[in-house]
Tab-separated table of C-alpha atoms in Angstrom:
chain	number	residue	atom	x	y	z
A	144	LEU	CA	0.000	0.000	0.000
A	145	ARG	CA	1.485	3.314	-1.040
A	146	ARG	CA	1.268	5.990	1.639
A	147	ASP	CA	2.148	8.814	-0.763
A	148	ILE	CA	-1.185	8.626	-2.596
A	149	ALA	CA	-3.718	11.162	-1.346
A	150	ILE	CA	-7.237	9.807	-1.038
A	151	PRO	CA	-9.860	12.557	-1.188
A	152	LEU	CA	-12.708	12.168	1.288
A	153	ASP	CA	-15.633	13.691	-0.546
A	154	GLY	CA	-19.359	13.291	-0.222
A	155	GLU	CA	-20.690	10.054	1.200
A	156	LEU	CA	-17.270	8.623	2.066
A	157	ARG	CA	-16.480	11.616	4.297
A	158	LEU	CA	-19.882	11.305	6.017
A	159	LEU	CA	-19.300	7.597	6.652
A	160	VAL	CA	-15.834	8.169	8.103
A	161	GLU	CA	-17.150	10.935	10.365
A	162	ALA	CA	-20.204	8.935	11.482
A	163	LEU	CA	-18.700	5.478	11.874
A	164	GLY	CA	-14.968	6.058	12.118
A	165	PRO	CA	-12.326	4.534	9.855
A	166	ARG	CA	-11.968	1.347	11.959
A	167	ARG	CA	-15.648	0.481	11.515
A	168	LEU	CA	-15.410	1.024	7.789
A	169	MET	CA	-12.427	-1.300	7.620
A	170	LEU	CA	-14.018	-4.020	9.726
A	171	GLY	CA	-17.364	-3.828	7.964
A	172	ALA	CA	-15.949	-5.464	4.839
A	173	ALA	CA	-17.989	-7.541	2.418
A	174	HIS	CA	-15.062	-9.785	1.428
A	175	PRO	CA	-14.810	-11.452	-1.097
A	176	LEU	CA	-17.392	-9.331	-2.898
A	177	GLN	CA	-15.626	-5.985	-2.563
A	178	ASN	CA	-12.990	-4.694	-4.924
A	179	PRO	CA	-9.428	-4.982	-3.494
A	180	CYS	CA	-9.062	-1.213	-3.958
A	181	VAL	CA	-11.846	-0.705	-1.415
A	182	ALA	CA	-9.968	-2.827	1.136
A	183	ALA	CA	-6.793	-0.816	0.481
A	184	LEU	CA	-8.725	2.440	0.930
A	185	LYS	CA	-10.191	1.263	4.229
A	186	LEU	CA	-6.766	0.218	5.484
A	187	ALA	CA	-5.318	3.594	4.480
A	188	LEU	CA	-8.134	5.434	6.282
A	189	SER	CA	-7.690	3.364	9.438
A	190	GLY	CA	-4.200	4.687	10.096
A	191	LEU	CA	-2.995	1.153	10.826
A	192	SER	CA	0.122	-0.256	9.269
A	193	ILE	CA	-0.245	-3.522	7.394
A	194	LEU	CA	1.609	-5.346	10.184
A	195	GLN	CA	-0.723	-3.891	12.838
A	196	GLU	CA	-3.778	-4.916	10.826
A	197	ILE	CA	-2.449	-8.455	10.388
A	198	GLY	CA	-1.571	-8.639	14.087
A	199	GLU	CA	-5.045	-7.530	15.130
A	200	ARG	CA	-6.682	-10.014	12.768
A	201	ASN	CA	-4.535	-12.850	14.091
A	202	ALA	CA	-5.210	-11.848	17.711
A	203	ALA	CA	-8.956	-11.822	17.047
A	204	ARG	CA	-8.698	-15.274	15.478
A	205	VAL	CA	-6.794	-16.640	18.497
A	206	LEU	CA	-9.327	-15.148	20.915
A	207	ARG	CA	-12.191	-16.785	19.012
A	208	VAL	CA	-10.448	-20.173	19.162
A	209	TRP	CA	-9.206	-19.922	22.746
A	210	GLY	CA	-12.048	-17.711	24.114
A	211	PRO	CA	-12.915	-17.595	27.823
A	212	ALA	CA	-12.899	-20.940	29.624
A	213	SER	CA	-16.365	-22.364	30.075
A	214	SER	CA	-17.439	-22.899	33.663
């Protein structure tokens, strides 16, 4: 992902970012139906580095598998 590309936030996209926040836009993906450019845009808006995003995804996966111990 190139960080030197400016992404204009006009119209509906700006309203969504302001209302929901960039993290919600990123996590509300419709994979595999969305265009890869949309995923790249959401990652760029989130402010996360690719390694942070991968780390968070992996941590969420581990927590789902190892969740709280049942009593």
